[in-house]
Short mmCIF file of C-alpha atoms in Angstrom, two decimals:
data_model
loop_
_atom_site.label_atom_id
_atom_site.label_comp_id
_atom_site.label_asym_id
_atom_site.label_seq_id
_atom_site.Cartn_x
_atom_site.Cartn_y
_atom_site.Cartn_z
CA MET H 1 0.00 0.00 0.00
CA ALA H 2 1.40 3.38 -0.98
CA VAL H 3 1.91 5.85 1.83
CA GLU H 4 2.03 9.58 1.18
CA LEU H 5 4.16 11.76 3.43
CA ASP H 6 4.51 15.51 3.57
CA VAL H 7 8.10 16.34 4.49
CA PHE H 8 9.44 19.74 5.53
CA VAL H 9 13.16 20.30 5.93
CA GLY H 10 14.58 23.29 7.78
CA ASN H 11 17.47 24.19 10.06
CA THR H 12 15.63 26.26 12.69
CA THR H 13 15.16 24.29 15.93
CA ILE H 14 11.44 23.87 16.61
CA MET H 15 10.50 24.60 20.22
CA ASP H 16 6.96 24.69 21.60
CA GLU H 17 6.74 27.19 24.45
CA GLU H 18 3.97 25.24 26.18
CA VAL H 19 6.03 22.02 26.13
CA TYR H 20 9.08 23.95 27.35
CA GLN H 21 7.09 25.23 30.32
CA LEU H 22 5.88 21.71 31.12
CA TRP H 23 9.50 20.51 31.02
CA LEU H 24 10.58 23.36 33.30
CA ASP H 25 7.72 22.59 35.70
CA GLY H 26 9.05 19.04 36.09
CA TYR H 27 6.33 17.12 34.22
CA THR H 28 7.27 13.69 32.89
CA VAL H 29 6.81 13.08 29.17
CA ASN H 30 3.62 11.09 29.79
CA ASP H 31 2.17 13.74 32.07
CA ALA H 32 3.05 16.44 29.55
CA VAL H 33 1.28 14.46 26.82
CA LYS H 34 -1.85 14.27 28.99
CA VAL H 35 -1.80 18.03 29.58
CA ARG H 36 -1.40 18.68 25.86
CA MET H 37 -4.23 16.29 25.00
CA GLU H 38 -6.51 17.96 27.55
CA GLY H 39 -5.65 21.27 25.92
CA GLY H 40 -7.03 20.01 22.60
CA VAL H 41 -3.77 19.83 20.64
CA LEU H 42 -4.83 16.62 18.85
CA GLU H 43 -7.92 18.30 17.44
CA ASP H 44 -6.01 21.46 16.56
CA TYR H 45 -3.46 19.60 14.44
CA ASP H 46 -5.50 16.50 13.52
CA ALA H 47 -2.73 14.36 14.99
CA SER H 48 -2.68 10.95 16.68
CA ALA H 49 -1.65 10.20 20.26
CA ASP H 50 1.50 8.43 19.01
CA VAL H 51 2.58 11.48 17.02
CA LEU H 52 1.97 13.69 20.06
CA LEU H 53 4.05 11.38 22.26
CA SER H 54 6.88 11.34 19.71
CA ASP H 55 6.80 15.12 19.37
CA THR H 56 6.85 15.63 23.14
CA MET H 57 9.76 13.20 23.60
CA ASP H 58 11.70 14.91 20.81
CA GLN H 59 11.21 18.34 22.35
CA TYR H 60 12.18 17.09 25.80
CA ARG H 61 15.44 15.72 24.33
CA THR H 62 16.12 19.09 22.68
CA PHE H 63 15.54 20.95 25.96
CA GLN H 64 17.83 18.57 27.85
CA MET H 65 20.59 19.12 25.29
CA CYS H 66 20.11 22.90 25.53
CA GLU H 67 20.17 22.90 29.32
CA ARG H 68 23.96 22.79 29.67
CA LEU H 69 24.13 25.93 27.50
CA LEU H 70 21.64 27.69 29.75
CA TYR H 71 24.02 27.36 32.70
CA SER H 72 26.04 30.11 30.96
CA PRO H 73 23.47 31.86 28.76
CA ALA H 74 26.04 33.68 26.61
CA LYS H 75 27.01 30.28 25.19
CA LEU H 76 23.55 29.91 23.67
CA ALA H 77 24.19 32.74 21.23
CA ASN H 78 27.64 31.46 20.23
CA GLN H 79 26.93 27.75 19.74
CA LEU H 80 26.30 26.19 16.30
CA LEU H 81 24.42 23.01 17.23
CA PHE H 82 20.98 24.63 17.50
CA GLN H 83 19.68 27.33 15.18
CA ILE H 84 17.61 29.39 17.61
CA PRO H 85 16.44 32.93 16.72
CA PRO H 86 17.50 35.66 19.21
CA HIS H 87 13.95 36.29 20.48
CA ARG H 88 13.56 32.57 21.18
CA GLN H 89 16.91 32.48 22.98
CA THR H 90 15.69 35.29 25.23
CA MET H 91 12.54 33.31 26.02
CA LEU H 92 14.51 30.15 26.82
CA ILE H 93 16.84 31.98 29.19
CA GLU H 94 14.19 34.08 30.93
CA ARG H 95 11.92 31.10 31.58
CA TYR H 96 14.76 28.83 32.64
CA TYR H 97 15.80 31.31 35.32
CA ALA H 98 12.24 32.21 36.31
CA PHE H 99 11.14 30.88 39.71
CA ASP H 100 8.04 30.32 41.81
CA ASP H 101 7.56 33.06 44.39
CA LYS H 102 6.18 30.54 46.90
CA PHE H 103 9.25 28.34 46.51
CA VAL H 104 11.81 31.12 46.83
CA ARG H 105 9.91 32.49 49.84
CA GLU H 106 10.61 29.19 51.62
CA VAL H 107 14.37 29.25 50.94
CA LEU H 108 14.94 33.02 51.19
CA GLY H 109 17.70 33.83 53.66
CA LYS H 110 18.77 30.21 54.02
CA LYS H 111 22.28 29.09 53.20
CA LEU H 112 22.45 27.83 49.61
CA SER H 113 24.06 24.57 50.69
CA LYS H 114 23.62 20.81 50.44
CA GLY H 115 21.77 20.90 53.75
CA THR H 116 19.03 23.11 52.32
CA LYS H 117 18.96 21.06 49.10
CA LYS H 118 18.17 17.93 51.11
CA ASP H 119 14.99 19.65 52.32
CA LEU H 120 13.73 20.51 48.83
CA ASP H 121 11.28 17.60 48.83
CA ASP H 122 9.45 19.02 51.85
CA ILE H 123 9.80 22.61 50.64
CA GLY H 124 8.42 21.66 47.22
CA ALA H 125 5.42 19.91 48.75
CA LYS H 126 4.69 22.97 50.88
CA ALA H 127 5.00 25.33 47.90
CA ALA H 128 3.16 22.94 45.50
CA VAL H 129 6.20 22.76 43.18
CA THR H 130 7.62 19.51 41.72
CA LEU H 131 10.95 18.30 43.10
CA LYS H 132 12.58 18.55 39.66
CA SER H 133 11.52 22.18 39.34
CA CYS H 134 12.69 22.90 42.90
CA ARG H 135 16.12 21.51 42.08
CA ARG H 136 16.38 23.59 38.90
CA GLN H 137 15.43 26.77 40.75
CA PHE H 138 17.71 26.07 43.71
CA ASP H 139 20.66 25.23 41.44
CA ASN H 140 20.02 28.49 39.55
CA PHE H 141 20.15 30.44 42.82
CA LYS H 142 23.44 28.74 43.73
CA ARG H 143 24.90 29.28 40.26
CA VAL H 144 24.10 33.00 40.22
CA PHE H 145 25.37 33.43 43.79
CA LYS H 146 28.67 31.70 42.99
CA VAL H 147 29.28 33.71 39.79
CA VAL H 148 28.51 37.18 41.21
CA GLU H 149 30.43 36.40 44.39
CA GLU H 150 33.61 36.54 42.30
CA LEU H 151 32.69 39.69 40.36
CA LYS H 152 33.29 43.32 41.30
CA GLY H 153 30.84 46.12 40.70
CA PRO H 154 27.05 46.60 40.83
CA LEU H 155 25.20 43.41 41.73
CA VAL H 156 22.12 43.84 39.52
CA GLU H 157 24.17 44.82 36.48
CA ASN H 158 26.55 41.87 36.96
CA ILE H 159 23.62 39.46 37.08
CA ARG H 160 21.91 41.04 34.10
CA GLN H 161 25.01 41.00 31.92
CA HIS H 162 26.34 37.58 32.86
CA PHE H 163 23.01 35.73 32.72
CA LEU H 164 21.28 37.93 30.11
CA LEU H 165 18.19 38.36 32.30
CA SER H 166 15.56 41.09 32.18
CA ASP H 167 16.02 43.96 34.62
CA LYS H 168 13.13 42.76 36.81
CA LEU H 169 14.42 39.20 37.06
CA ALA H 170 18.00 40.40 37.64
CA ARG H 171 16.76 42.55 40.55
CA ASP H 172 14.90 39.58 42.03
CA TYR H 173 18.07 37.47 41.84
CA ALA H 174 20.03 40.31 43.44
CA ALA H 175 17.59 40.16 46.35
CA ILE H 176 18.07 36.38 46.66
CA VAL H 177 21.88 36.76 46.62
CA PHE H 178 21.74 39.62 49.12
CA PHE H 179 19.54 37.65 51.53
CA ALA H 180 21.66 34.51 51.21
CA ASN H 181 24.85 36.49 51.87
CA ASN H 182 23.51 38.30 54.95
CA ARG H 183 21.38 35.38 56.17
CA PHE H 184 18.37 37.53 57.10
CA GLU H 185 15.78 35.68 59.18
CA THR H 186 12.57 35.31 57.14
CA GLY H 187 11.09 32.07 58.47
CA LYS H 188 9.67 33.16 61.82
CA ARG H 189 5.90 32.91 62.14
CA LYS H 190 5.51 36.67 62.55
CA LEU H 191 7.05 37.16 59.12
CA HIS H 192 4.93 34.58 57.28
CA TYR H 193 2.53 37.23 56.01
CA LEU H 194 5.31 38.87 53.98
CA THR H 195 5.74 37.74 50.36
CA PHE H 196 8.96 37.33 48.43
CA GLN H 197 8.20 40.56 46.56
CA ASP H 198 7.87 42.40 49.89
CA PHE H 199 11.35 41.20 50.86
CA ALA H 200 12.76 41.82 47.36
CA PHE H 201 11.62 45.44 47.56
CA CYS H 202 13.32 45.85 50.94
CA ALA H 203 16.47 44.19 49.62
CA GLY H 204 16.57 46.75 46.83
CA GLN H 205 16.33 49.56 49.38
CA LEU H 206 19.15 48.11 51.47
CA ILE H 207 21.38 47.48 48.43
CA ASN H 208 20.82 50.99 47.07
CA ASN H 209 21.36 52.79 50.37
CA TRP H 210 23.22 50.77 52.99
CA THR H 211 25.93 48.91 51.06
CA VAL H 212 29.42 50.09 50.12
CA GLY H 213 28.23 50.52 46.55
CA ALA H 214 25.17 52.51 47.56
CA VAL H 215 24.01 55.61 45.73
CA GLY H 216 26.08 58.63 46.75
CA LEU H 217 29.29 56.72 47.41
CA THR H 218 30.66 57.59 43.99
CA GLU H 219 34.23 57.84 45.21
CA LEU H 220 34.19 54.06 45.73
CA SER H 221 32.47 53.30 42.46
CA SER H 222 35.11 54.25 39.92
CA PRO H 223 36.66 51.36 37.94
CA ASP H 224 40.10 52.15 39.37
CA ASN H 225 38.87 51.85 42.93
CA MET H 226 36.27 49.08 42.64
CA VAL H 227 35.49 47.31 45.89
CA GLU H 228 34.62 43.63 45.95
CA ASP H 229 31.06 42.75 46.97
CA MET H 230 30.05 46.42 46.83
CA ASP H 231 26.34 45.65 46.70
CA VAL H 232 26.37 42.45 48.76
CA ASP H 233 27.91 43.51 52.07
CA LEU H 234 26.48 46.24 54.28
CA ASP H 235 28.68 49.32 54.75
CA LYS H 236 30.44 48.65 58.08
CA GLU H 237 31.46 52.29 58.52
CA PHE H 238 27.83 53.37 58.16
CA LEU H 239 26.69 50.71 60.64
CA GLN H 240 29.19 52.07 63.18
CA GLU H 241 27.92 55.61 62.61
CA LEU H 242 24.36 54.47 63.40
CA LYS H 243 25.37 54.14 67.06
CA GLU H 244 25.51 57.95 67.19
CA LEU H 245 21.72 58.03 66.77
CA LYS H 246 21.26 56.70 70.32
CA ILE H 247 21.47 60.27 71.58
CA LEU H 248 17.86 60.65 70.37
CA ILE H 249 16.71 58.29 73.14
CA THR H 250 19.43 58.59 75.80
CA ASP H 251 19.28 62.39 76.04
CA LYS H 252 16.00 63.03 77.89
CA ASP H 253 15.71 66.64 76.74
CA LEU H 254 16.27 65.65 73.11
CA LEU H 255 13.72 62.82 73.39
CA ASP H 256 11.12 65.15 74.91
CA GLN H 257 11.80 67.83 72.31
CA HIS H 258 11.52 65.32 69.47
CA LYS H 259 8.21 64.04 70.87
CA SER H 260 6.85 67.57 71.20
CA LEU H 261 7.69 68.46 67.61
CA VAL H 262 6.17 65.28 66.19
CA CYS H 263 3.01 65.46 68.26
CA THR H 264 2.46 69.13 67.41
CA ALA H 265 2.67 68.24 63.71
CA LEU H 266 0.27 65.27 64.11
CA ARG H 267 -2.40 66.87 66.32
CA GLY H 268 -5.78 66.93 64.57
CA LYS H 269 -4.58 64.93 61.56
CA THR H 270 -5.30 61.38 62.68
CA LYS H 271 -7.84 59.39 64.71
CA VAL H 272 -5.07 57.56 66.58
CA TYR H 273 -3.30 60.70 67.81
CA ASN H 274 -3.67 59.72 71.49
CA GLU H 275 -2.06 56.34 70.83
CA MET H 276 0.75 57.97 68.86
CA GLU H 277 1.47 60.39 71.68
CA ALA H 278 1.32 57.71 74.38
CA ASN H 279 3.62 55.31 72.52
CA PHE H 280 6.07 57.80 71.01
CA LYS H 281 8.99 57.05 73.33
CA ASN H 282 8.63 53.26 73.04
CA LEU H 283 8.39 53.44 69.25
CA SER H 284 11.36 55.79 69.00
CA ARG H 285 13.44 53.57 71.27
CA GLY H 286 12.52 50.60 69.09
CA LEU H 287 13.68 52.22 65.84
CA VAL H 288 16.85 53.77 67.27
CA ASN H 289 17.87 50.58 69.09
CA ILE H 290 17.53 48.61 65.85
CA ALA H 291 19.98 51.06 64.27
CA ALA H 292 22.44 50.93 67.15
CA LYS H 293 22.68 47.12 67.13
CA LEU H 294 23.31 46.58 63.41
CA THR H 295 27.05 46.18 63.97
CA ASN H 296 26.26 42.71 65.36
CA THR H 297 25.78 39.94 62.79
CA LYS H 298 22.89 38.38 64.71
CA ASP H 299 21.04 41.69 64.90
CA VAL H 300 21.49 42.16 61.15
CA ARG H 301 19.90 38.74 60.65
CA ASP H 302 17.01 39.75 62.93
CA PHE H 303 16.46 43.09 61.15
CA PHE H 304 13.01 42.23 59.75
CA ILE H 305 11.72 40.45 62.84
CA ASP H 306 12.84 43.47 64.92
CA LEU H 307 10.95 45.87 62.64
CA VAL H 308 7.82 43.78 63.05
CA GLU H 309 8.08 43.25 66.81
CA LYS H 310 9.28 46.69 67.87
CA PHE H 311 7.32 48.90 65.50
CA ILE H 312 4.81 47.28 63.15
CA GLU H 313 3.02 45.09 65.73
CA PRO H 314 2.53 47.89 68.32
CA CYS H 315 1.11 50.16 65.60
CA ARG H 316 -1.12 47.41 64.25
CA SER H 317 -2.47 46.68 67.74
CA ASP H 318 -3.42 50.38 68.00
CA ARG H 319 -5.22 50.08 64.65
CA TRP H 320 -3.04 52.48 62.68
CA THR H 321 -3.88 52.66 58.99
CA ALA H 322 -1.20 52.71 56.31
CA GLY H 323 -1.93 56.42 56.01
CA ASP H 324 -1.36 56.91 59.75
CA MET H 325 1.95 55.07 59.45
CA ARG H 326 3.09 57.24 56.54
CA LEU H 327 2.06 60.44 58.34
CA TYR H 328 3.81 59.47 61.58
CA LEU H 329 7.10 58.35 60.03
CA THR H 330 7.27 61.39 57.77
CA HIS H 331 6.99 63.80 60.70
CA TYR H 332 9.15 61.59 62.93
CA THR H 333 11.96 61.72 60.36
CA ASN H 334 11.63 65.39 59.39
CA SER H 335 11.34 66.69 62.97
CA ALA H 336 14.83 65.44 63.80
CA HIS H 337 16.21 68.12 61.45
CA ILE H 338 14.81 70.85 63.72
CA LEU H 339 16.53 69.54 66.86
CA ASP H 340 19.31 72.04 67.64
CA THR H 341 21.71 69.67 69.37
CA PHE H 342 21.25 66.73 66.99
CA LYS H 343 24.25 66.70 64.61
CA HIS H 344 23.83 63.43 62.71
CA GLN H 345 21.36 64.45 59.99
CA VAL H 346 23.08 62.67 57.08
CA VAL H 347 23.29 59.32 58.87
CA TRP H 348 19.72 59.78 60.15
CA ASP H 349 18.34 60.39 56.67
CA ARG H 350 20.26 57.45 55.20
CA TYR H 351 18.90 55.21 57.95
CA MET H 352 15.31 56.44 58.06
CA GLY H 353 14.94 56.54 54.28
CA VAL H 354 15.30 52.76 54.18
CA ILE H 355 13.35 52.18 57.39
CA LYS H 356 10.37 54.18 56.11
CA SER H 357 10.34 52.42 52.74
CA CYS H 358 10.57 48.96 54.31
CA ILE H 359 7.90 49.62 56.93
CA PHE H 360 5.52 51.07 54.32
CA LYS H 361 5.98 47.88 52.29
CA MET H 362 5.70 45.55 55.28
CA TYR H 363 2.73 47.24 56.95
CA HIS H 364 -0.40 45.49 55.69
CA ASP H 365 -3.25 47.19 57.59
#
């Protein structure tokens, strides 16, 4: 019996984005076939189940062969084995390095070590992510961390250039690297309400303002005077200077004057004025003591739990709205500039700028 075949020959590697996503998500070939069948692909292309299985297996093999190139994305553009258009290369890289927010939230701040990798089964079950996908994501975190650890210069730019990621994804990876390096505590129950994007925003604030490579430290940013880990390590000199802020709570006259200025500015502008006035000294002590203790590694790790326990929780229990929080912290910060005997305005602004931004992001009223 004669059999007619339509044959098409080309040199561009065929890649189905849906199948690629199924492969990334850790589906087996058979499970991927089921998903594709349920999506109606057989009817769309008038194909048989055997053809669909063969196509899926072929694409999985292609992805597996491409994977080693994706470890160093620049190699994808320079290799000759696969003819992949530039826009498709961008898609392959971006999706390969994409991650599940729920998964990264579980590992954020943990050491990127074999010990954590052993727990991926449990973490994956909790985050509803397959073990294969968890391993890919975790290995990506480790790979990026290891590469940028050896590079000098701006963290986000190093990630973006070396791994060819979008600006948004590069910034998210910078947050992961920053948290892994400083080992911030994120797993305590009181912090469970915070999402990865909440923490990523705060990481961006810390990187841009409290590290050696922070904005404004241009004298350290020139190529001839590049400092290693500029955006990964907190600026130790700045952390020492924060101890000077304690005068705001140890000098009784200064504390009373600060309270008077803030309360005068707030009177009549909020329904929780009485609570603000009554708790001013405790709240101020909380914020200033956080600053004064950041020279200790453990207190750096507890930075977010301290913000919640010493400031956010007391305000939440007094039913402050997000607007109340913004109003209070704005006047609290600005009033310090009017204090005659307070001489640490630059350090104060650098500290409170980050504190305000983080609290605004973390305060879910």
